[in-house]
Amino acid sequence: AGPVGVGKTRLALEAASRLERSGWRVLAARTSGSGVGLPLAALAGLPVPTTADEPPAPSPAGPVQRALQQLRQLARSTGRAVLLVDDAHLLDEASATVIHQVVAEQTLPLLATLRTDAFVPDAITRVWKDAGVRRIDLATLSPADVDQLITAALGGPVEWRTRYETRAATGGNPLFLR
């Protein structure tokens, strides 16, 4: 979690890549601002598990129950899998509820990012408050870190005024600094 530009997505994608190299399957839910009002939009792109023994059965409980069933079946069929959600603050309520449920019941571990200045669905907040998911808050770079990064990127000493102006203009935000 953190403000825009601190590297949340970059860090999550690196973690997902390392998990994949270790034999994990990364199941990526897709969020977007336009999908917030569409129930289960974030989960629509996940693979649909099918086996000869166990075809997906329709659920009388509706779409949320079907999505839960789909994720449970995916978890069973893939062995070691992790659910990746970039920008979890953009999840629609139904997707957030399904994700909270599979994490709380320990069906799938969760790797997610979210903005600290955005509204976060209650179900996602409960993931780290009640379901035991560890939340890591990222901060902007300190002035000393910005100076060190500028010096390293430019390959030598940088005038103090340039360092000062760069720190002031970027606020220590790695995205803006880049």
Tab-separated table of N, CA and C in Angstrom:
chain	number	residue	atom	x	y	z
A	1	ALA	N	0.850	-1.180	0.000
A	1	ALA	CA	0.000	0.000	0.000
A	1	ALA	C	0.886	1.229	0.000
A	2	GLY	N	0.398	2.280	-0.665
A	2	GLY	CA	1.144	3.527	-0.667
A	2	GLY	C	0.551	4.507	-1.651
A	3	PRO	N	1.137	5.708	-1.699
A	3	PRO	CA	0.652	6.715	-2.648
A	3	PRO	C	1.046	6.367	-4.080
A	4	VAL	N	0.494	7.100	-5.019
A	4	VAL	CA	0.810	6.907	-6.435
A	4	VAL	C	2.316	7.055	-6.641
A	5	GLY	N	2.903	6.123	-7.405
A	5	GLY	CA	4.278	6.273	-7.851
A	5	GLY	C	5.372	5.776	-6.941
A	6	VAL	N	5.031	5.134	-5.809
A	6	VAL	CA	6.095	4.662	-4.916
A	6	VAL	C	6.632	3.290	-5.299
A	7	GLY	N	6.044	2.644	-6.296
A	7	GLY	CA	6.571	1.370	-6.763
A	7	GLY	C	5.793	0.148	-6.333
A	8	LYS	N	4.542	0.325	-5.962
A	8	LYS	CA	3.722	-0.804	-5.512
A	8	LYS	C	3.594	-1.874	-6.587
A	9	THR	N	3.217	-1.448	-7.777
A	9	THR	CA	3.017	-2.395	-8.873
A	9	THR	C	4.331	-3.061	-9.240
A	10	ARG	N	5.385	-2.300	-9.329
A	10	ARG	CA	6.697	-2.852	-9.688
A	10	ARG	C	7.128	-3.917	-8.678
A	11	LEU	N	6.939	-3.631	-7.405
A	11	LEU	CA	7.298	-4.575	-6.348
A	11	LEU	C	6.431	-5.830	-6.414
A	12	ALA	N	5.126	-5.657	-6.630
A	12	ALA	CA	4.225	-6.811	-6.713
A	12	ALA	C	4.543	-7.682	-7.924
A	13	LEU	N	4.842	-7.054	-9.060
A	13	LEU	CA	5.167	-7.831	-10.258
A	13	LEU	C	6.486	-8.579	-10.096
A	14	GLU	N	7.439	-7.970	-9.417
A	14	GLU	CA	8.705	-8.662	-9.152
A	14	GLU	C	8.478	-9.859	-8.230
A	15	ALA	N	7.661	-9.671	-7.193
A	15	ALA	CA	7.340	-10.785	-6.295
A	15	ALA	C	6.617	-11.898	-7.048
A	16	ALA	N	5.664	-11.529	-7.908
A	16	ALA	CA	4.935	-12.530	-8.696
A	16	ALA	C	5.874	-13.283	-9.630
A	17	SER	N	6.804	-12.571	-10.235
A	17	SER	CA	7.769	-13.202	-11.132
A	17	SER	C	8.642	-14.206	-10.376
A	18	ARG	N	9.073	-13.832	-9.199
A	18	ARG	CA	9.883	-14.755	-8.382
A	18	ARG	C	9.070	-15.973	-7.959
A	19	LEU	N	7.806	-15.756	-7.625
A	19	LEU	CA	6.947	-16.890	-7.280
A	19	LEU	C	6.804	-17.837	-8.463
A	20	GLU	N	6.591	-17.275	-9.659
A	20	GLU	CA	6.463	-18.114	-10.859
A	20	GLU	C	7.731	-18.916	-11.103
A	21	ARG	N	8.884	-18.299	-10.923
A	21	ARG	CA	10.155	-19.021	-11.107
A	21	ARG	C	10.334	-20.120	-10.062
A	22	SER	N	9.632	-20.001	-8.938
A	22	SER	CA	9.695	-21.019	-7.885
A	22	SER	C	8.617	-22.087	-8.043
A	23	GLY	N	7.860	-22.027	-9.156
A	23	GLY	CA	6.865	-23.057	-9.414
A	23	GLY	C	5.442	-22.691	-9.039
A	24	TRP	N	5.200	-21.478	-8.591
A	24	TRP	CA	3.848	-21.048	-8.265
A	24	TRP	C	3.132	-20.601	-9.527
A	25	ARG	N	1.832	-20.743	-9.540
A	25	ARG	CA	1.016	-20.193	-10.616
A	25	ARG	C	0.398	-18.892	-10.104
A	26	VAL	N	0.558	-17.828	-10.869
A	26	VAL	CA	0.010	-16.528	-10.489
A	26	VAL	C	-1.307	-16.326	-11.236
A	27	LEU	N	-2.381	-16.188	-10.475
A	27	LEU	CA	-3.707	-15.925	-11.032
A	27	LEU	C	-3.963	-14.434	-10.870
A	28	ALA	N	-4.012	-13.710	-11.976
A	28	ALA	CA	-4.127	-12.257	-11.914
A	28	ALA	C	-5.559	-11.795	-12.126
A	29	ALA	N	-6.093	-11.124	-11.109
A	29	ALA	CA	-7.376	-10.445	-11.252
A	29	ALA	C	-7.081	-9.087	-11.873
A	30	ARG	N	-7.943	-8.625	-12.740
A	30	ARG	CA	-7.722	-7.360	-13.456
A	30	ARG	C	-8.689	-6.293	-12.962
A	31	THR	N	-8.133	-5.183	-12.495
A	31	THR	CA	-8.970	-4.084	-12.029
A	31	THR	C	-8.844	-2.897	-12.969
A	32	SER	N	-9.869	-2.077	-12.967
A	32	SER	CA	-9.809	-0.814	-13.700
A	32	SER	C	-10.895	0.085	-13.139
A	33	GLY	N	-10.709	1.376	-13.317
A	33	GLY	CA	-11.709	2.319	-12.843
A	33	GLY	C	-13.063	2.096	-13.478
A	34	SER	N	-13.087	1.665	-14.730
A	34	SER	CA	-14.366	1.456	-15.409
A	34	SER	C	-15.076	0.188	-14.943
A	35	GLY	N	-14.351	-0.733	-14.301
A	35	GLY	CA	-14.970	-1.980	-13.852
A	35	GLY	C	-15.540	-1.929	-12.457
A	36	VAL	N	-15.384	-0.804	-11.754
A	36	VAL	CA	-15.828	-0.712	-10.369
A	36	VAL	C	-17.320	-0.999	-10.218
A	37	GLY	N	-18.117	-0.580	-11.154
A	37	GLY	CA	-19.559	-0.784	-11.052
A	37	GLY	C	-20.055	-2.107	-11.605
A	38	LEU	N	-19.157	-2.911	-12.176
A	38	LEU	CA	-19.565	-4.181	-12.766
A	38	LEU	C	-19.245	-5.332	-11.815
A	39	PRO	N	-20.264	-6.014	-11.299
A	39	PRO	CA	-20.010	-7.104	-10.360
A	39	PRO	C	-19.097	-8.184	-10.954
A	40	LEU	N	-18.084	-8.542	-10.202
A	40	LEU	CA	-17.130	-9.605	-10.529
A	40	LEU	C	-16.285	-9.310	-11.765
A	41	ALA	N	-16.221	-8.052	-12.159
A	41	ALA	CA	-15.447	-7.673	-13.348
A	41	ALA	C	-13.985	-8.068	-13.214
A	42	ALA	N	-13.413	-7.918	-12.040
A	42	ALA	CA	-11.989	-8.205	-11.848
A	42	ALA	C	-11.668	-9.686	-12.011
A	43	LEU	N	-12.642	-10.540	-11.807
A	43	LEU	CA	-12.397	-11.984	-11.861
A	43	LEU	C	-12.759	-12.585	-13.221
A	44	ALA	N	-13.294	-11.774	-14.107
A	44	ALA	CA	-13.777	-12.283	-15.399
A	44	ALA	C	-12.664	-12.883	-16.252
A	45	GLY	N	-11.435	-12.411	-16.107
A	45	GLY	CA	-10.343	-12.906	-16.942
A	45	GLY	C	-9.615	-14.114	-16.403
A	46	LEU	N	-10.006	-14.604	-15.239
A	46	LEU	CA	-9.333	-15.782	-14.683
A	46	LEU	C	-9.697	-17.016	-15.498
A	47	PRO	N	-8.775	-17.968	-15.578
A	47	PRO	CA	-9.090	-19.182	-16.334
A	47	PRO	C	-10.248	-19.943	-15.695
A	48	VAL	N	-11.041	-20.580	-16.531
A	48	VAL	CA	-12.156	-21.384	-16.034
A	48	VAL	C	-11.677	-22.815	-15.904
A	49	PRO	N	-11.655	-23.341	-14.678
A	49	PRO	CA	-11.181	-24.713	-14.500
A	49	PRO	C	-12.195	-25.714	-15.034
A	50	THR	N	-11.705	-26.657	-15.789
A	50	THR	CA	-12.570	-27.744	-16.247
A	50	THR	C	-11.789	-29.041	-16.148
A	51	THR	N	-12.453	-30.040	-15.682
A	51	THR	CA	-11.862	-31.372	-15.636
A	51	THR	C	-12.902	-32.352	-16.146
A	52	ALA	N	-12.430	-33.486	-16.639
A	52	ALA	CA	-13.356	-34.499	-17.149
A	52	ALA	C	-14.225	-35.054	-16.024
A	53	ASP	N	-13.645	-35.118	-14.811
A	53	ASP	CA	-14.369	-35.686	-13.679
A	53	ASP	C	-15.373	-34.714	-13.071
A	54	GLU	N	-15.070	-33.431	-13.147
A	54	GLU	CA	-15.833	-32.465	-12.366
A	54	GLU	C	-16.159	-31.217	-13.186
A	55	PRO	N	-17.165	-31.268	-14.044
A	55	PRO	CA	-17.513	-30.061	-14.798
A	55	PRO	C	-18.068	-29.003	-13.850
A	56	PRO	N	-17.845	-27.721	-14.175
A	56	PRO	CA	-18.380	-26.686	-13.295
A	56	PRO	C	-19.904	-26.766	-13.240
A	57	ALA	N	-20.413	-26.871	-12.041
A	57	ALA	CA	-21.861	-26.994	-11.856
A	57	ALA	C	-22.471	-25.619	-11.628
A	58	PRO	N	-23.637	-25.376	-12.179
A	58	PRO	CA	-24.295	-24.102	-11.899
A	58	PRO	C	-24.647	-24.021	-10.418
A	59	SER	N	-24.545	-22.838	-9.879
A	59	SER	CA	-24.818	-22.656	-8.465
A	59	SER	C	-26.123	-21.904	-8.272
A	60	PRO	N	-26.991	-22.427	-7.413
A	60	PRO	CA	-28.241	-21.717	-7.155
A	60	PRO	C	-28.010	-20.421	-6.378
A	61	ALA	N	-26.834	-20.258	-5.777
A	61	ALA	CA	-26.563	-19.073	-4.959
A	61	ALA	C	-26.154	-17.865	-5.795
A	62	GLY	N	-25.984	-18.033	-7.090
A	62	GLY	CA	-25.718	-16.889	-7.935
A	62	GLY	C	-24.255	-16.698	-8.298
A	63	PRO	N	-23.973	-15.562	-8.900
A	63	PRO	CA	-22.649	-15.303	-9.449
A	63	PRO	C	-21.520	-15.294	-8.419
A	64	VAL	N	-21.771	-14.770	-7.243
A	64	VAL	CA	-20.712	-14.734	-6.226
A	64	VAL	C	-20.330	-16.152	-5.827
A	65	GLN	N	-21.311	-16.995	-5.603
A	65	GLN	CA	-21.029	-18.378	-5.237
A	65	GLN	C	-20.312	-19.109	-6.372
A	66	ARG	N	-20.690	-18.822	-7.623
A	66	ARG	CA	-20.010	-19.438	-8.761
A	66	ARG	C	-18.558	-18.977	-8.834
A	67	ALA	N	-18.322	-17.706	-8.566
A	67	ALA	CA	-16.940	-17.197	-8.583
A	67	ALA	C	-16.115	-17.840	-7.474
A	68	LEU	N	-16.715	-17.997	-6.302
A	68	LEU	CA	-16.018	-18.694	-5.204
A	68	LEU	C	-15.700	-20.126	-5.606
A	69	GLN	N	-16.667	-20.797	-6.195
A	69	GLN	CA	-16.481	-22.181	-6.633
A	69	GLN	C	-15.359	-22.250	-7.680
A	70	GLN	N	-15.344	-21.308	-8.590
A	70	GLN	CA	-14.318	-21.277	-9.635
A	70	GLN	C	-12.921	-21.104	-9.029
A	71	LEU	N	-12.770	-20.174	-8.095
A	71	LEU	CA	-11.457	-19.961	-7.479
A	71	LEU	C	-11.024	-21.160	-6.637
A	72	ARG	N	-11.965	-21.769	-5.940
A	72	ARG	CA	-11.624	-22.964	-5.153
A	72	ARG	C	-11.156	-24.095	-6.067
A	73	GLN	N	-11.864	-24.264	-7.168
A	73	GLN	CA	-11.504	-25.317	-8.115
A	73	GLN	C	-10.157	-25.006	-8.776
A	74	LEU	N	-9.914	-23.751	-9.119
A	74	LEU	CA	-8.616	-23.353	-9.679
A	74	LEU	C	-7.497	-23.645	-8.692
A	75	ALA	N	-7.715	-23.313	-7.430
A	75	ALA	CA	-6.699	-23.553	-6.405
A	75	ALA	C	-6.391	-25.039	-6.276
A	76	ARG	N	-7.433	-25.863	-6.313
A	76	ARG	CA	-7.229	-27.317	-6.221
A	76	ARG	C	-6.484	-27.858	-7.431
A	77	SER	N	-6.824	-27.345	-8.610
A	77	SER	CA	-6.256	-27.913	-9.832
A	77	SER	C	-4.855	-27.413	-10.152
A	78	THR	N	-4.450	-26.307	-9.572
A	78	THR	CA	-3.144	-25.745	-9.913
A	78	THR	C	-2.071	-26.033	-8.883
A	79	GLY	N	-2.414	-26.597	-7.768
A	79	GLY	CA	-1.398	-26.831	-6.736
A	79	GLY	C	-1.060	-25.526	-6.041
A	80	ARG	N	0.166	-25.087	-6.208
A	80	ARG	CA	0.581	-23.838	-5.562
A	80	ARG	C	0.201	-22.659	-6.449
A	81	ALA	N	-0.746	-21.873	-5.959
A	81	ALA	CA	-1.202	-20.709	-6.713
A	81	ALA	C	-1.347	-19.525	-5.772
A	82	VAL	N	-1.185	-18.333	-6.329
A	82	VAL	CA	-1.361	-17.098	-5.586
A	82	VAL	C	-2.233	-16.166	-6.419
A	83	LEU	N	-3.083	-15.412	-5.751
A	83	LEU	CA	-3.956	-14.466	-6.434
A	83	LEU	C	-3.300	-13.095	-6.400
A	84	LEU	N	-3.072	-12.503	-7.572
A	84	LEU	CA	-2.464	-11.187	-7.702
A	84	LEU	C	-3.544	-10.172	-8.076
A	85	VAL	N	-3.636	-9.103	-7.285
A	85	VAL	CA	-4.589	-8.032	-7.565
A	85	VAL	C	-3.843	-6.707	-7.497
A	86	ASP	N	-3.583	-6.119	-8.658
A	86	ASP	CA	-2.977	-4.795	-8.692
A	86	ASP	C	-4.101	-3.766	-8.606
A	87	ASP	N	-3.920	-2.766	-7.764
A	87	ASP	CA	-4.931	-1.725	-7.539
A	87	ASP	C	-6.215	-2.294	-6.939
A	88	ALA	N	-6.082	-2.964	-5.809
A	88	ALA	CA	-7.230	-3.584	-5.138
A	88	ALA	C	-8.282	-2.561	-4.721
A	89	HIS	N	-7.899	-1.295	-4.609
A	89	HIS	CA	-8.875	-0.256	-4.273
A	89	HIS	C	-9.897	-0.063	-5.395
A	90	LEU	N	-9.606	-0.576	-6.596
A	90	LEU	CA	-10.532	-0.459	-7.726
A	90	LEU	C	-11.478	-1.656	-7.863
A	91	LEU	N	-11.395	-2.606	-6.957
A	91	LEU	CA	-12.269	-3.783	-7.039
A	91	LEU	C	-13.724	-3.412	-6.810
A	92	ASP	N	-14.602	-4.050	-7.564
A	92	ASP	CA	-16.024	-3.920	-7.286
A	92	ASP	C	-16.323	-4.704	-6.008
A	93	GLU	N	-17.440	-4.392	-5.370
A	93	GLU	CA	-17.774	-5.012	-4.082
A	93	GLU	C	-17.874	-6.537	-4.168
A	94	ALA	N	-18.454	-7.061	-5.234
A	94	ALA	CA	-18.607	-8.516	-5.358
A	94	ALA	C	-17.253	-9.196	-5.492
A	95	SER	N	-16.366	-8.659	-6.326
A	95	SER	CA	-15.026	-9.238	-6.464
A	95	SER	C	-14.273	-9.164	-5.150
A	96	ALA	N	-14.376	-8.032	-4.464
A	96	ALA	CA	-13.700	-7.873	-3.173
A	96	ALA	C	-14.201	-8.897	-2.163
A	97	THR	N	-15.504	-9.150	-2.173
A	97	THR	CA	-16.095	-10.135	-1.264
A	97	THR	C	-15.581	-11.539	-1.566
A	98	VAL	N	-15.533	-11.898	-2.831
A	98	VAL	CA	-15.039	-13.221	-3.228
A	98	VAL	C	-13.566	-13.368	-2.824
A	99	ILE	N	-12.779	-12.351	-3.106
A	99	ILE	CA	-11.349	-12.413	-2.764
A	99	ILE	C	-11.169	-12.524	-1.254
A	100	HIS	N	-11.921	-11.738	-0.491
A	100	HIS	CA	-11.837	-11.844	0.975
A	100	HIS	C	-12.151	-13.262	1.427
A	101	GLN	N	-13.188	-13.858	0.848
A	101	GLN	CA	-13.598	-15.201	1.261
A	101	GLN	C	-12.508	-16.242	0.980
A	102	VAL	N	-11.936	-16.241	-0.233
A	102	VAL	CA	-10.928	-17.263	-0.555
A	102	VAL	C	-9.650	-17.058	0.253
A	103	VAL	N	-9.359	-15.817	0.609
A	103	VAL	CA	-8.176	-15.555	1.441
A	103	VAL	C	-8.461	-15.956	2.885
A	104	ALA	N	-9.626	-15.590	3.405
A	104	ALA	CA	-9.979	-15.907	4.793
A	104	ALA	C	-10.058	-17.416	5.032
A	105	GLU	N	-10.542	-18.154	4.041
A	105	GLU	CA	-10.627	-19.611	4.199
A	105	GLU	C	-9.316	-20.303	3.821
A	106	GLN	N	-8.320	-19.519	3.482
A	106	GLN	CA	-6.981	-19.991	3.124
A	106	GLN	C	-6.966	-20.883	1.883
A	107	THR	N	-7.873	-20.585	0.955
A	107	THR	CA	-7.883	-21.273	-0.328
A	107	THR	C	-6.737	-20.777	-1.195
A	108	LEU	N	-6.532	-19.468	-1.196
A	108	LEU	CA	-5.466	-18.846	-1.992
A	108	LEU	C	-4.782	-17.753	-1.180
A	109	PRO	N	-3.456	-17.666	-1.264
A	109	PRO	CA	-2.784	-16.493	-0.696
A	109	PRO	C	-2.968	-15.308	-1.641
A	110	LEU	N	-2.823	-14.113	-1.103
A	110	LEU	CA	-3.075	-12.894	-1.859
A	110	LEU	C	-1.825	-12.022	-1.917
A	111	LEU	N	-1.553	-11.507	-3.111
A	111	LEU	CA	-0.522	-10.499	-3.329
A	111	LEU	C	-1.246	-9.338	-3.994
A	112	ALA	N	-1.384	-8.222	-3.287
A	112	ALA	CA	-2.197	-7.124	-3.801
A	112	ALA	C	-1.520	-5.781	-3.568
A	113	THR	N	-1.908	-4.822	-4.395
A	113	THR	CA	-1.470	-3.445	-4.184
A	113	THR	C	-2.710	-2.574	-4.029
A	114	LEU	N	-2.545	-1.463	-3.322
A	114	LEU	CA	-3.627	-0.503	-3.213
A	114	LEU	C	-3.080	0.857	-2.847
A	115	ARG	N	-3.814	1.874	-3.244
A	115	ARG	CA	-3.427	3.248	-2.933
A	115	ARG	C	-3.945	3.621	-1.556
A	116	THR	N	-3.090	4.273	-0.786
A	116	THR	CA	-3.486	4.674	0.561
A	116	THR	C	-4.399	5.884	0.572
A	117	ASP	N	-4.451	6.628	-0.522
A	117	ASP	CA	-5.308	7.814	-0.563
A	117	ASP	C	-6.645	7.537	-1.248
A	118	ALA	N	-6.973	6.283	-1.466
A	118	ALA	CA	-8.201	5.920	-2.174
A	118	ALA	C	-9.143	5.153	-1.247
A	119	PHE	N	-10.424	5.195	-1.571
A	119	PHE	CA	-11.398	4.375	-0.861
A	119	PHE	C	-11.096	2.909	-1.171
A	120	VAL	N	-11.083	2.085	-0.146
A	120	VAL	CA	-10.811	0.658	-0.307
A	120	VAL	C	-12.059	-0.112	0.123
A	121	PRO	N	-12.543	-1.051	-0.702
A	121	PRO	CA	-13.715	-1.833	-0.296
A	121	PRO	C	-13.494	-2.489	1.066
A	122	ASP	N	-14.540	-2.500	1.869
A	122	ASP	CA	-14.454	-3.048	3.224
A	122	ASP	C	-13.925	-4.477	3.235
A	123	ALA	N	-14.331	-5.281	2.277
A	123	ALA	CA	-13.878	-6.680	2.231
A	123	ALA	C	-12.358	-6.766	2.077
A	124	ILE	N	-11.766	-5.817	1.352
A	124	ILE	CA	-10.312	-5.821	1.183
A	124	ILE	C	-9.633	-5.335	2.461
A	125	THR	N	-10.191	-4.337	3.114
A	125	THR	CA	-9.648	-3.889	4.404
A	125	THR	C	-9.642	-5.036	5.404
A	126	ARG	N	-10.689	-5.847	5.404
A	126	ARG	CA	-10.767	-6.985	6.335
A	126	ARG	C	-9.743	-8.073	6.022
A	127	VAL	N	-9.211	-8.078	4.804
A	127	VAL	CA	-8.202	-9.078	4.447
A	127	VAL	C	-6.980	-8.934	5.351
A	128	TRP	N	-6.516	-7.706	5.585
A	128	TRP	CA	-5.357	-7.570	6.467
A	128	TRP	C	-5.752	-7.364	7.924
A	129	LYS	N	-6.974	-6.930	8.190
A	129	LYS	CA	-7.380	-6.751	9.589
A	129	LYS	C	-7.827	-8.061	10.236
A	130	ASP	N	-8.523	-8.914	9.467
A	130	ASP	CA	-9.111	-10.124	10.045
A	130	ASP	C	-8.554	-11.424	9.490
A	131	ALA	N	-8.050	-11.418	8.255
A	131	ALA	CA	-7.681	-12.676	7.606
A	131	ALA	C	-6.179	-12.966	7.671
A	132	GLY	N	-5.426	-12.137	8.351
A	132	GLY	CA	-4.018	-12.439	8.565
A	132	GLY	C	-3.070	-12.085	7.435
A	133	VAL	N	-3.534	-11.354	6.431
A	133	VAL	CA	-2.644	-10.930	5.356
A	133	VAL	C	-1.792	-9.782	5.882
A	134	ARG	N	-0.521	-9.833	5.599
A	134	ARG	CA	0.396	-8.790	6.062
A	134	ARG	C	0.351	-7.602	5.100
A	135	ARG	N	0.122	-6.441	5.646
A	135	ARG	CA	0.099	-5.210	4.844
A	135	ARG	C	1.441	-4.503	5.020
A	136	ILE	N	2.022	-4.122	3.887
A	136	ILE	CA	3.289	-3.393	3.903
A	136	ILE	C	3.027	-2.021	3.291
A	137	ASP	N	3.258	-0.975	4.059
A	137	ASP	CA	3.063	0.384	3.562
A	137	ASP	C	4.383	0.924	3.039
A	138	LEU	N	4.370	1.355	1.781
A	138	LEU	CA	5.547	1.931	1.152
A	138	LEU	C	5.476	3.447	1.266
A	139	ALA	N	6.637	4.061	1.425
A	139	ALA	CA	6.706	5.512	1.556
A	139	ALA	C	7.556	6.090	0.431
A	140	THR	N	7.525	7.393	0.323
A	140	THR	CA	8.381	8.070	-0.644
A	140	THR	C	9.832	7.977	-0.163
A	141	LEU	N	10.762	8.299	-1.050
A	141	LEU	CA	12.183	8.250	-0.721
A	141	LEU	C	12.578	9.430	0.149
A	142	SER	N	13.518	9.193	1.042
A	142	SER	CA	14.047	10.274	1.876
A	142	SER	C	14.919	11.191	1.018
A	143	PRO	N	15.178	12.415	1.470
A	143	PRO	CA	16.068	13.304	0.712
A	143	PRO	C	17.446	12.671	0.455
A	144	ALA	N	17.978	11.955	1.426
A	144	ALA	CA	19.283	11.303	1.242
A	144	ALA	C	19.199	10.211	0.176
A	145	ASP	N	18.084	9.466	0.157
A	145	ASP	CA	17.907	8.432	-0.865
A	145	ASP	C	17.782	9.049	-2.254
A	146	VAL	N	17.070	10.169	-2.363
A	146	VAL	CA	16.929	10.856	-3.648
A	146	VAL	C	18.303	11.312	-4.135
A	147	ASP	N	19.087	11.915	-3.232
A	147	ASP	CA	20.438	12.372	-3.606
A	147	ASP	C	21.295	11.210	-4.086
A	148	GLN	N	21.243	10.112	-3.371
A	148	GLN	CA	22.037	8.937	-3.733
A	148	GLN	C	21.609	8.390	-5.093
A	149	LEU	N	20.316	8.357	-5.342
A	149	LEU	CA	19.806	7.851	-6.612
A	149	LEU	C	20.196	8.764	-7.778
A	150	ILE	N	20.088	10.074	-7.574
A	150	ILE	CA	20.479	11.024	-8.617
A	150	ILE	C	21.961	10.867	-8.946
A	151	THR	N	22.780	10.788	-7.908
A	151	THR	CA	24.222	10.650	-8.101
A	151	THR	C	24.553	9.360	-8.843
A	152	ALA	N	23.897	8.279	-8.470
A	152	ALA	CA	24.152	6.992	-9.129
A	152	ALA	C	23.678	7.022	-10.586
A	153	ALA	N	22.500	7.615	-10.823
A	153	ALA	CA	21.944	7.643	-12.178
A	153	ALA	C	22.784	8.505	-13.121
A	154	LEU	N	23.347	9.574	-12.589
A	154	LEU	CA	24.131	10.485	-13.425
A	154	LEU	C	25.622	10.164	-13.424
A	155	GLY	N	26.008	9.193	-12.618
A	155	GLY	CA	27.387	8.705	-12.653
A	155	GLY	C	28.427	9.611	-12.017
A	156	GLY	N	28.035	10.451	-11.103
A	156	GLY	CA	29.016	11.304	-10.438
A	156	GLY	C	28.356	12.376	-9.602
A	157	PRO	N	29.169	13.259	-9.047
A	157	PRO	CA	28.640	14.313	-8.179
A	157	PRO	C	27.653	15.215	-8.925
A	158	VAL	N	26.635	15.668	-8.194
A	158	VAL	CA	25.612	16.542	-8.749
A	158	VAL	C	25.537	17.783	-7.861
A	159	GLU	N	25.481	18.938	-8.485
A	159	GLU	CA	25.433	20.212	-7.760
A	159	GLU	C	24.298	20.196	-6.741
A	160	TRP	N	24.525	20.801	-5.577
A	160	TRP	CA	23.542	20.779	-4.494
A	160	TRP	C	22.208	21.384	-4.921
A	161	ARG	N	22.245	22.446	-5.716
A	161	ARG	CA	21.012	23.113	-6.141
A	161	ARG	C	20.160	22.173	-7.012
A	162	THR	N	20.797	21.411	-7.876
A	162	THR	CA	20.088	20.444	-8.718
A	162	THR	C	19.450	19.368	-7.857
A	163	ARG	N	20.215	18.887	-6.872
A	163	ARG	CA	19.659	17.875	-5.956
A	163	ARG	C	18.466	18.441	-5.191
A	164	TYR	N	18.612	19.668	-4.690
A	164	TYR	CA	17.551	20.313	-3.919
A	164	TYR	C	16.292	20.498	-4.775
A	165	GLU	N	16.457	21.036	-5.971
A	165	GLU	CA	15.321	21.269	-6.859
A	165	GLU	C	14.641	19.956	-7.260
A	166	THR	N	15.428	18.932	-7.484
A	166	THR	CA	14.864	17.625	-7.849
A	166	THR	C	14.068	17.045	-6.687
A	167	ARG	N	14.624	17.144	-5.481
A	167	ARG	CA	13.890	16.668	-4.293
A	167	ARG	C	12.584	17.428	-4.137
A	168	ALA	N	12.642	18.748	-4.306
A	168	ALA	CA	11.442	19.579	-4.145
A	168	ALA	C	10.401	19.264	-5.221
A	169	ALA	N	10.844	19.074	-6.435
A	169	ALA	CA	9.908	18.828	-7.547
A	169	ALA	C	9.263	17.450	-7.471
A	170	THR	N	9.981	16.457	-6.970
A	170	THR	CA	9.453	15.083	-6.975
A	170	THR	C	8.848	14.659	-5.652
A	171	GLY	N	9.189	15.354	-4.578
A	171	GLY	CA	8.662	14.952	-3.265
A	171	GLY	C	9.121	13.566	-2.850
A	172	GLY	N	10.194	13.077	-3.419
A	172	GLY	CA	10.692	11.743	-3.073
A	172	GLY	C	9.942	10.613	-3.759
A	173	ASN	N	9.068	10.943	-4.696
A	173	ASN	CA	8.280	9.937	-5.396
A	173	ASN	C	9.142	9.308	-6.497
A	174	PRO	N	9.408	7.999	-6.426
A	174	PRO	CA	10.253	7.350	-7.414
A	174	PRO	C	9.757	7.482	-8.858
A	175	LEU	N	8.445	7.456	-9.060
A	175	LEU	CA	7.903	7.596	-10.403
A	175	LEU	C	8.227	8.981	-10.970
A	176	PHE	N	7.996	10.003	-10.176
A	176	PHE	CA	8.284	11.361	-10.626
A	176	PHE	C	9.787	11.562	-10.777
A	177	LEU	N	10.563	10.961	-9.900
A	177	LEU	CA	12.017	11.075	-9.979
A	177	LEU	C	12.537	10.433	-11.261
A	178	ARG	N	11.962	9.346	-11.640
A	178	ARG	CA	12.376	8.664	-12.871
A	178	ARG	C	12.151	9.564	-14.080
